[in-house]
Amino acid sequence: MSETPLQKAYQHTRALSEELVSGLSEADAQIQSMEDASPAKWHLAHTSWFFETLVLARQPGYRPFHPQFNYLFNSYYQGIGAQYARPQRGLLSRPSLEEILQYRRHVDCHMAGVLSGDQGVQLAPIIELGIHHEQQHQELLLMDIKHAFFHNPLYPAYSIRALPEPAPQSELRWLDVDEGLYSIGHDGNGFAFDNEQPRHQQYLQTFKLASRLVTNGEYRQFIRDGGYDNPLLWLSDGWAWRQRSGRTTPLYWLQTEQGWQEFTLHGCQPLEDNRPLVHLTYYEAQAFAQWAGCRLPFEAEWEAAATDTAAGGQFLDLNHLHPITRVGRDSPLSGSVWQWTQSAYGPYPGFKPFEGEAAEYNGKFMCNQLVLRGGACVTPASHFRISYRNFFYPHQAWQFCGIRLAKSA
Amino acid sequence: MSETPLQKAYQHTRALSEELVSGLSEADAQIQSMEDASPAKWHLAHTSWFFETLVLARQPGYRPFHPQFNYLFNSYYQGIGAQYARPQRGLLSRPSLEEILQYRRHVDCHMAGVLSGDQGVQLAPIIELGIHHEQQHQELLLMDIKHAFFHNPLYPAYSIRALPEPAPQSELRWLDVDEGLYSIGHDGNGFAFDNEQPRHQQYLQTFKLASRLVTNGEYRQFIRDGGYDNPLLWLSDGWAWRQRSGRTTPLYWLQTEQGWQEFTLHGCQPLEDNRPLVHLTYYEAQAFAQWAGCRLPFEAEWEAAATDTAAGGQFLDLNHLHPITRVGRDSPLSGSVWQWTQSAYGPYPGFKPFEGEAAEYNGKFMCNQLVLRGGACVTPASHFRISYRNFFYPHQAWQFCGIRLAKSA
Amino acid sequence: MSETPLQKAYQHTRALSEELVSGLSEADAQIQSMEDASPAKWHLAHTSWFFETLVLARQPGYRPFHPQFNYLFNSYYQGIGAQYARPQRGLLSRPSLEEILQYRRHVDCHMAGVLSGDQGVQLAPIIELGIHHEQQHQELLLMDIKHAFFHNPLYPAYSIRALPEPAPQSELRWLDVDEGLYSIGHDGNGFAFDNEQPRHQQYLQTFKLASRLVTNGEYRQFIRDGGYDNPLLWLSDGWAWRQRSGRTTPLYWLQTEQGWQEFTLHGCQPLEDNRPLVHLTYYEAQAFAQWAGCRLPFEAEWEAAATDTAAGGQFLDLNHLHPITRVGRDSPLSGSVWQWTQSAYGPYPGFKPFEGEAAEYNGKFMCNQLVLRGGACVTPASHFRISYRNFFYPHQAWQFCGIRLAKSA
Amino acid sequence: MSETPLQKAYQHTRALSEELVSGLSEADAQIQSMEDASPAKWHLAHTSWFFETLVLARQPGYRPFHPQFNYLFNSYYQGIGAQYARPQRGLLSRPSLEEILQYRRHVDCHMAGVLSGDQGVQLAPIIELGIHHEQQHQELLLMDIKHAFFHNPLYPAYSIRALPEPAPQSELRWLDVDEGLYSIGHDGNGFAFDNEQPRHQQYLQTFKLASRLVTNGEYRQFIRDGGYDNPLLWLSDGWAWRQRSGRTTPLYWLQTEQGWQEFTLHGCQPLEDNRPLVHLTYYEAQAFAQWAGCRLPFEAEWEAAATDTAAGGQFLDLNHLHPITRVGRDSPLSGSVWQWTQSAYGPYPGFKPFEGEAAEYNGKFMCNQLVLRGGACVTPASHFRISYRNFFYPHQAWQFCGIRLAKSA
């Protein structure tokens, strides 16, 4: 009997997670460099917990793999139960990586039964959510191991593949978008998160959107021009962050005896002016836009512009785990890096969270964060949609984020 | 020669500030209970500094009253110069209150010259801004002294006037507003802040807005129903605030031997079920709305609904420094308390900050804060507009803020 | 009927406290610049609370002046009751300074009755303790107002008396003290704190003690020699403090357009090389001693050496509120500044705390602090004894403290 | 040729360190549960670094194993160079455990050459220091892995050996020690740390010392009697710690469905009244002594009493990694747990630190810490001496520490 698309997607996604940790030692998989990040091992377990708790636990006669895993690997679902303290995930040397891989086997085995049974159809929505959930954690895993390795003065390389040489950047052009009513949000064809819905109308004023991302070279001009020392370019909270953090470059830039480098999942690399800028806070993105006489886009502007744009951006499937540029191609709006917008992350009019335990998935984070659009080089291609809304706090920079400029007419 | 409206407004506003401190001792005027608040004395000085720096300092031959006041009383204008550390304002026992009143005399005297001279017309916009600025600080002064007095176990009363007995609350009705395009923002008639502009079109979905504010009695039901202990009602950041703060009531509620009371500018008062609820964080407001099966309005919804609503709310001029209810009247949308909206404070499309030094007035705060609409019992009536956008961080509650519920259709 | 010595001491001490605040405004008396310090007003009230609570409250029929003063003005006596939060003392604008002076009148009036009655003799010990307690607060009041005024960029002068010109420093000589058994602690003649007792024998090794205090000029050499940047001179906790605090001079040194100055109770003064060094942490004192090839003395060494030394140091009664040097006189071991010792503050063998509520006076602080010996220019002369043990945490420097070097043989 | 005692000691100590980690996974060896603790892997590397840097690096032609290990594995020697941030040691997943074991092989191989060569004699003192240094880290490794495992709700057992049943406690008797001059400090026979020297005379007053340690049962009485809620029993800093920490039992006590347990290196065990009390802060120890009408000993008292006492306490070599009691034996003063004294850790009169780079070994910590005496069940027996001075901050409890009571006559 041939496999259903859902079975294929399940297997493909589960396999990819394990492939992503195949080059890590047990110690690599254990470390947690900040509260926002999690150990690779924990990601492997938590994504299995999701299927176990939201799918398998409802099957008659199912016995959980381990009585305490519901506590250890619940991330933030208050409706499901108490959670092991997030900042301490790096202390869980037990269960071992091997036990967690056994846990995955166990879950996969039972899930295979569900997927091939009658319930597969009925449970398809929650299983599909679990697959997309695991894809999100694939990106998080890569972000987190990058952040952890950055704290090691040996600067380990996650991947030993060479990065392609950067191509010369195309000239920046401005895409014009007209004033008018636009339909924003997911149209209901295929999977989408609750926060992308309902599709609704928004009235947009005329605006312009840059044809490509801001580059390292352009950001260096901002630095040379004293951008980090001029409070008038910064938001008030941004300037406070600037003073408090002492930061004067994007997160992963390093001044070395060999000149400026940037730390990547492919190890330390020369800082190339022609590469897209990546890993800066919203505060830095906003100050740069101010300095450039532009602004950051609103998320609806990005979506309105993206609707008519060809896909084909740089996603995880290309296996370059750092934003690259490609000769002779106009870069699409999506791919390479997530792009900060100035839209606060909140509910669309008429927003309804997922039902049941998944209600906590997205809705409860709708405060204090900003939307990023576009997808990154560490995002699985099949995970991305034009209507996708990513969100982070303005001071965070360990996600693969960059800048696409906008202008009011 | 008769006085111009600007002269009258200037004199009225300047006199009111001093009237507001007339019952305070020099020690009362000195204290600062948190970084967000300032001493009454500092408000008196800073509002004078605004006129001195943005108006008088540009007059040929003007000599500043004191060489260090530009440093001591600049609040946050980086373009003007360095500022004395905000959390330490309460340590400035010198200059004395008397010297600051002399400073006001000095500024008023020179401003009278400007206002009656030829330049009055040319400088009218910045003078008008200074008047509205001082009105904002009148409200802040009342918020701040209330917060400071609350830390004193003697619970001093700022005002010894009696508050009127609360009238029975009218039944809650739902105002229906239709889907469609609405013009939002200030229409250009008279003064407005830069952040209320430009007027632009927004497309709104059908919604309902409550005919009156949430009351103490309704909020008590939320508390009795375990609202403070149910994480599913709260935003993720809200629940973190709840755990961290340990708070289980609005800011100024007190459990005493005489039962529940609330601390007001008129001293401790019995907590009346029929009074409008006031002084709670956005997190609490959002959790309450969730519990009530409703939501908080968006700011454009409030403005669209308010446009057709009669004015006449409870403002500072009534001299009741606590929200009251009045028999036999349908409460207007504005007045009594600022109403939390779920709109993040950001720029309107095409927003341009004020020119020159006033550019820092509003724009640089457009991150991490939420808009409140409606005006409060401590807001000067002439300061309020339907398009007025107040903004605070979600954890703040010392402003006079409450809840008006909304619903999607 | 003539006054007893106790009556005289009481009256003199009570009058001095009020004299010390006579030049302060109500705002000056209100401010509190850190948790370790208290407002001048609070010192006036707390010293009265001590007499009211430990003496008057035991008198039949005595009614407390105000029902909440026992809560507001109890410093740290857990056995007596709860205390208003220490870091918030600066927020108590009420009671007013005037009310606190009335409180003092009330306490003085009732104390006069006690002192002239039969109970005076029986209560003499606790009254004497109350007098010495108030003398301690006189010094604290001066330390605290200096610290508060230092935060004001106007640098107010507490005293307008001129300081005498510094005399040339005498050459440093070394006093030799022989190995042997020494009696340490108070001998029982006259008043002493519990922590100075019991007198007991200690065996000391041969040591040398410097004939005078370290000067500003000597400390400047340490700075010029890179003392603040050489971790090998510092204790581990000291170097951590150095990094954390960013400090590179003693507390009150200021680099101004007129060169180096030091902030004093007589306003900003040129930093004179010949003045005794004052206001540095234990960490700095220890690093300096290390740099000088010496060490700090143990407290028993200081006391053993001081026993044979003439008194006559610079105390509060001279009304120079900053350490001075005097021509042609060999400085005594005591006076001018408190001298850091390397002795941790702990109980003498056989230590017994005061009885009753005063048991908390000294004993519960016997951890984490270091002993300072010698008395300072802001210590009432009649308060000081050779056996006196002052104590502070190693990071504190707002007390009038300096260095006298020692050497092992 | 037969091995010298130094060679034997070196080999024995090096082998024991590796034996101690033989049951740990690579993940176990990686985790760090607080800034005060280090990963087991780091201990293995740091102790090798000590020999490499202080012995091998001075050998002509020696090439360091890895150019960055001097940075990664230097603990706190400022004179040797910069150090990788202590709180981040748990992030060093690279070098792997395997590489660190290779590092140990490399160092051992070169050390064998030194030990068998002519220089062995000349370098004996620093090699001996290195051996004692590694022994200290053996105890630290056990303390640290216990602390880390305690954060795992699975409560892993480090050792699967059974603990012997606790024997009934002997009755507490008081050892009397007479007033007089005692020689304190190491007498120069064999190895000692610099801080145990020079031997010198101290005059002690008559005192009594308990014949055995305080037990869990006795501490439970203190708890039942409200000891944790009575501020009058506590030091001021102790009560602040009590409030801040919220602690109401020793560190590793657990209330479970099976009643009170204590977490040990042998896993969770029933809390036996007859076992010696272990893992409490100085603050708790002092409050308990106060409650018991006793006091903690001074370190010189302990040493004076111990001089005449038979050895034979419970040390690491017994392989019971938790304090036990043994029938029919009077417990010696040493062994089982380190005993808090009320002596601040400071220099003996005439103290001279080790020469050269080892000068930082002990001296720079002589501030803010308290001395513990006696050795613990995780201390190698050959590491302990009667004159040994261990030291910790008063709030620390993860060391194996307990209480022996004392009394003044």
mmCIF file with all atom_site columns, C-alpha atoms in Angstrom, chain D residues 37-139:
data_model
loop_
_atom_site.group_PDB
_atom_site.id
_atom_site.type_symbol
_atom_site.label_atom_id
_atom_site.label_alt_id
_atom_site.label_comp_id
_atom_site.label_asym_id
_atom_site.label_entity_id
_atom_site.label_seq_id
_atom_site.pdbx_PDB_ins_code
_atom_site.Cartn_x
_atom_site.Cartn_y
_atom_site.Cartn_z
_atom_site.occupancy
_atom_site.B_iso_or_equiv
_atom_site.pdbx_formal_charge
_atom_site.auth_seq_id
_atom_site.auth_comp_id
_atom_site.auth_asym_id
_atom_site.auth_atom_id
_atom_site.pdbx_PDB_model_num
ATOM 1   C CA . ALA D 1 37  ? 30.355 24.571 40.473 1.00 0.00 ? 37  ALA D CA 1
ATOM 2   C CA . SER D 1 38  ? 32.242 23.218 37.471 1.00 0.00 ? 38  SER D CA 1
ATOM 3   C CA . PRO D 1 39  ? 31.631 20.330 35.077 1.00 0.00 ? 39  PRO D CA 1
ATOM 4   C CA . ALA D 1 40  ? 33.415 17.072 35.923 1.00 0.00 ? 40  ALA D CA 1
ATOM 5   C CA . LYS D 1 41  ? 35.158 17.349 32.552 1.00 0.00 ? 41  LYS D CA 1
ATOM 6   C CA . TRP D 1 42  ? 36.502 20.740 33.471 1.00 0.00 ? 42  TRP D CA 1
ATOM 7   C CA . HIS D 1 43  ? 37.939 19.412 36.733 1.00 0.00 ? 43  HIS D CA 1
ATOM 8   C CA . LEU D 1 44  ? 39.775 16.698 34.781 1.00 0.00 ? 44  LEU D CA 1
ATOM 9   C CA . ALA D 1 45  ? 41.240 19.300 32.461 1.00 0.00 ? 45  ALA D CA 1
ATOM 10  C CA . HIS D 1 46  ? 42.016 21.993 35.019 1.00 0.00 ? 46  HIS D CA 1
ATOM 11  C CA . THR D 1 47  ? 43.987 19.677 37.291 1.00 0.00 ? 47  THR D CA 1
ATOM 12  C CA . SER D 1 48  ? 46.092 18.692 34.279 1.00 0.00 ? 48  SER D CA 1
ATOM 13  C CA . TRP D 1 49  ? 46.486 22.320 33.305 1.00 0.00 ? 49  TRP D CA 1
ATOM 14  C CA . PHE D 1 50  ? 47.929 22.947 36.757 1.00 0.00 ? 50  PHE D CA 1
ATOM 15  C CA . PHE D 1 51  ? 50.747 20.433 36.190 1.00 0.00 ? 51  PHE D CA 1
ATOM 16  C CA . GLU D 1 52  ? 51.259 21.568 32.617 1.00 0.00 ? 52  GLU D CA 1
ATOM 17  C CA . THR D 1 53  ? 51.482 25.245 33.502 1.00 0.00 ? 53  THR D CA 1
ATOM 18  C CA . LEU D 1 54  ? 53.333 25.185 36.796 1.00 0.00 ? 54  LEU D CA 1
ATOM 19  C CA . VAL D 1 55  ? 55.652 22.262 36.057 1.00 0.00 ? 55  VAL D CA 1
ATOM 20  C CA . LEU D 1 56  ? 55.895 21.241 32.407 1.00 0.00 ? 56  LEU D CA 1
ATOM 21  C CA . ALA D 1 57  ? 55.802 24.678 30.828 1.00 0.00 ? 57  ALA D CA 1
ATOM 22  C CA . ARG D 1 58  ? 59.078 25.431 32.575 1.00 0.00 ? 58  ARG D CA 1
ATOM 23  C CA . GLN D 1 59  ? 60.793 22.422 31.021 1.00 0.00 ? 59  GLN D CA 1
ATOM 24  C CA . PRO D 1 60  ? 62.967 23.290 28.054 1.00 0.00 ? 60  PRO D CA 1
ATOM 25  C CA . GLY D 1 61  ? 61.355 22.335 24.795 1.00 0.00 ? 61  GLY D CA 1
ATOM 26  C CA . TYR D 1 62  ? 57.957 21.425 26.197 1.00 0.00 ? 62  TYR D CA 1
ATOM 27  C CA . ARG D 1 63  ? 55.125 22.202 23.778 1.00 0.00 ? 63  ARG D CA 1
ATOM 28  C CA . PRO D 1 64  ? 51.646 22.757 25.266 1.00 0.00 ? 64  PRO D CA 1
ATOM 29  C CA . PHE D 1 65  ? 49.080 20.179 24.268 1.00 0.00 ? 65  PHE D CA 1
ATOM 30  C CA . HIS D 1 66  ? 46.751 22.810 22.809 1.00 0.00 ? 66  HIS D CA 1
ATOM 31  C CA . PRO D 1 67  ? 47.342 26.555 22.361 1.00 0.00 ? 67  PRO D CA 1
ATOM 32  C CA . GLN D 1 68  ? 44.006 27.581 23.909 1.00 0.00 ? 68  GLN D CA 1
ATOM 33  C CA . PHE D 1 69  ? 43.910 25.263 26.919 1.00 0.00 ? 69  PHE D CA 1
ATOM 34  C CA . ASN D 1 70  ? 45.804 27.807 28.993 1.00 0.00 ? 70  ASN D CA 1
ATOM 35  C CA . TYR D 1 71  ? 42.856 30.135 28.523 1.00 0.00 ? 71  TYR D CA 1
ATOM 36  C CA . LEU D 1 72  ? 40.114 27.516 28.795 1.00 0.00 ? 72  LEU D CA 1
ATOM 37  C CA . PHE D 1 73  ? 41.380 25.741 31.904 1.00 0.00 ? 73  PHE D CA 1
ATOM 38  C CA . ASN D 1 74  ? 43.011 28.455 33.992 1.00 0.00 ? 74  ASN D CA 1
ATOM 39  C CA . SER D 1 75  ? 40.671 28.854 36.943 1.00 0.00 ? 75  SER D CA 1
ATOM 40  C CA . TYR D 1 76  ? 41.575 32.172 38.547 1.00 0.00 ? 76  TYR D CA 1
ATOM 41  C CA . TYR D 1 77  ? 45.306 32.820 38.184 1.00 0.00 ? 77  TYR D CA 1
ATOM 42  C CA . GLN D 1 78  ? 45.516 36.441 37.026 1.00 0.00 ? 78  GLN D CA 1
ATOM 43  C CA . GLY D 1 79  ? 49.290 36.251 37.050 1.00 0.00 ? 79  GLY D CA 1
ATOM 44  C CA . ILE D 1 80  ? 49.169 33.474 34.448 1.00 0.00 ? 80  ILE D CA 1
ATOM 45  C CA . GLY D 1 81  ? 46.679 35.037 32.094 1.00 0.00 ? 81  GLY D CA 1
ATOM 46  C CA . ALA D 1 82  ? 43.075 35.646 31.152 1.00 0.00 ? 82  ALA D CA 1
ATOM 47  C CA . GLN D 1 83  ? 40.450 33.016 31.945 1.00 0.00 ? 83  GLN D CA 1
ATOM 48  C CA . TYR D 1 84  ? 37.395 31.704 30.171 1.00 0.00 ? 84  TYR D CA 1
ATOM 49  C CA . ALA D 1 85  ? 34.280 32.943 32.002 1.00 0.00 ? 85  ALA D CA 1
ATOM 50  C CA . ARG D 1 86  ? 33.572 30.711 34.968 1.00 0.00 ? 86  ARG D CA 1
ATOM 51  C CA . PRO D 1 87  ? 29.746 30.605 34.670 1.00 0.00 ? 87  PRO D CA 1
ATOM 52  C CA . GLN D 1 88  ? 30.116 29.323 31.080 1.00 0.00 ? 88  GLN D CA 1
ATOM 53  C CA . ARG D 1 89  ? 32.292 26.294 31.736 1.00 0.00 ? 89  ARG D CA 1
ATOM 54  C CA . GLY D 1 90  ? 29.267 24.105 31.112 1.00 0.00 ? 90  GLY D CA 1
ATOM 55  C CA . LEU D 1 91  ? 29.124 25.356 27.519 1.00 0.00 ? 91  LEU D CA 1
ATOM 56  C CA . LEU D 1 92  ? 32.473 23.883 26.464 1.00 0.00 ? 92  LEU D CA 1
ATOM 57  C CA . SER D 1 93  ? 31.194 20.785 24.686 1.00 0.00 ? 93  SER D CA 1
ATOM 58  C CA . ARG D 1 94  ? 34.495 20.879 22.830 1.00 0.00 ? 94  ARG D CA 1
ATOM 59  C CA . PRO D 1 95  ? 37.139 19.699 23.633 1.00 0.00 ? 95  PRO D CA 1
ATOM 60  C CA . SER D 1 96  ? 35.343 16.400 24.112 1.00 0.00 ? 96  SER D CA 1
ATOM 61  C CA . LEU D 1 97  ? 35.766 14.203 27.153 1.00 0.00 ? 97  LEU D CA 1
ATOM 62  C CA . GLU D 1 98  ? 37.908 11.929 24.997 1.00 0.00 ? 98  GLU D CA 1
ATOM 63  C CA . GLU D 1 99  ? 40.230 14.793 24.059 1.00 0.00 ? 99  GLU D CA 1
ATOM 64  C CA . ILE D 1 100 ? 40.555 15.748 27.697 1.00 0.00 ? 100 ILE D CA 1
ATOM 65  C CA . LEU D 1 101 ? 41.506 12.210 28.608 1.00 0.00 ? 101 LEU D CA 1
ATOM 66  C CA . GLN D 1 102 ? 44.143 12.407 25.872 1.00 0.00 ? 102 GLN D CA 1
ATOM 67  C CA . TYR D 1 103 ? 45.294 15.659 27.424 1.00 0.00 ? 103 TYR D CA 1
ATOM 68  C CA . ARG D 1 104 ? 45.674 13.831 30.739 1.00 0.00 ? 104 ARG D CA 1
ATOM 69  C CA . ARG D 1 105 ? 47.710 11.074 29.016 1.00 0.00 ? 105 ARG D CA 1
ATOM 70  C CA . HIS D 1 106 ? 49.932 13.709 27.471 1.00 0.00 ? 106 HIS D CA 1
ATOM 71  C CA . VAL D 1 107 ? 50.529 15.475 30.761 1.00 0.00 ? 107 VAL D CA 1
ATOM 72  C CA . ASP D 1 108 ? 51.058 12.216 32.658 1.00 0.00 ? 108 ASP D CA 1
ATOM 73  C CA . CYS D 1 109 ? 53.581 11.072 30.108 1.00 0.00 ? 109 CYS D CA 1
ATOM 74  C CA . HIS D 1 110 ? 55.641 14.235 30.413 1.00 0.00 ? 110 HIS D CA 1
ATOM 75  C CA . MET D 1 111 ? 55.244 14.321 34.171 1.00 0.00 ? 111 MET D CA 1
ATOM 76  C CA . ALA D 1 112 ? 56.613 10.779 34.362 1.00 0.00 ? 112 ALA D CA 1
ATOM 77  C CA . GLY D 1 113 ? 59.755 12.073 32.716 1.00 0.00 ? 113 GLY D CA 1
ATOM 78  C CA . VAL D 1 114 ? 60.062 14.920 35.179 1.00 0.00 ? 114 VAL D CA 1
ATOM 79  C CA . LEU D 1 115 ? 59.348 12.719 38.181 1.00 0.00 ? 115 LEU D CA 1
ATOM 80  C CA . SER D 1 116 ? 61.975 10.185 37.220 1.00 0.00 ? 116 SER D CA 1
ATOM 81  C CA . GLY D 1 117 ? 64.573 12.797 36.255 1.00 0.00 ? 117 GLY D CA 1
ATOM 82  C CA . ASP D 1 118 ? 66.933 14.915 38.258 1.00 0.00 ? 118 ASP D CA 1
ATOM 83  C CA . GLN D 1 119 ? 64.499 17.753 38.493 1.00 0.00 ? 119 GLN D CA 1
ATOM 84  C CA . GLY D 1 120 ? 62.043 15.642 40.395 1.00 0.00 ? 120 GLY D CA 1
ATOM 85  C CA . VAL D 1 121 ? 63.624 16.609 43.692 1.00 0.00 ? 121 VAL D CA 1
ATOM 86  C CA . GLN D 1 122 ? 63.841 20.277 42.900 1.00 0.00 ? 122 GLN D CA 1
ATOM 87  C CA . LEU D 1 123 ? 60.286 20.399 41.637 1.00 0.00 ? 123 LEU D CA 1
ATOM 88  C CA . ALA D 1 124 ? 58.905 18.180 44.400 1.00 0.00 ? 124 ALA D CA 1
ATOM 89  C CA . PRO D 1 125 ? 57.222 21.058 46.277 1.00 0.00 ? 125 PRO D CA 1
ATOM 90  C CA . ILE D 1 126 ? 55.244 22.282 43.299 1.00 0.00 ? 126 ILE D CA 1
ATOM 91  C CA . ILE D 1 127 ? 54.393 18.732 42.224 1.00 0.00 ? 127 ILE D CA 1
ATOM 92  C CA . GLU D 1 128 ? 53.214 17.939 45.721 1.00 0.00 ? 128 GLU D CA 1
ATOM 93  C CA . LEU D 1 129 ? 51.080 21.065 45.598 1.00 0.00 ? 129 LEU D CA 1
ATOM 94  C CA . GLY D 1 130 ? 49.666 19.853 42.292 1.00 0.00 ? 130 GLY D CA 1
ATOM 95  C CA . ILE D 1 131 ? 48.728 16.522 43.862 1.00 0.00 ? 131 ILE D CA 1
ATOM 96  C CA . HIS D 1 132 ? 46.963 18.187 46.787 1.00 0.00 ? 132 HIS D CA 1
ATOM 97  C CA . HIS D 1 133 ? 45.334 20.545 44.318 1.00 0.00 ? 133 HIS D CA 1
ATOM 98  C CA . GLU D 1 134 ? 43.942 17.592 42.372 1.00 0.00 ? 134 GLU D CA 1
ATOM 99  C CA . GLN D 1 135 ? 42.687 16.039 45.605 1.00 0.00 ? 135 GLN D CA 1
ATOM 100 C CA . GLN D 1 136 ? 40.771 19.219 46.351 1.00 0.00 ? 136 GLN D CA 1
ATOM 101 C CA . HIS D 1 137 ? 39.200 18.987 42.932 1.00 0.00 ? 137 HIS D CA 1
ATOM 102 C CA . GLN D 1 138 ? 38.216 15.370 43.566 1.00 0.00 ? 138 GLN D CA 1
ATOM 103 C CA . GLU D 1 139 ? 36.075 16.588 46.437 1.00 0.00 ? 139 GLU D CA 1
#
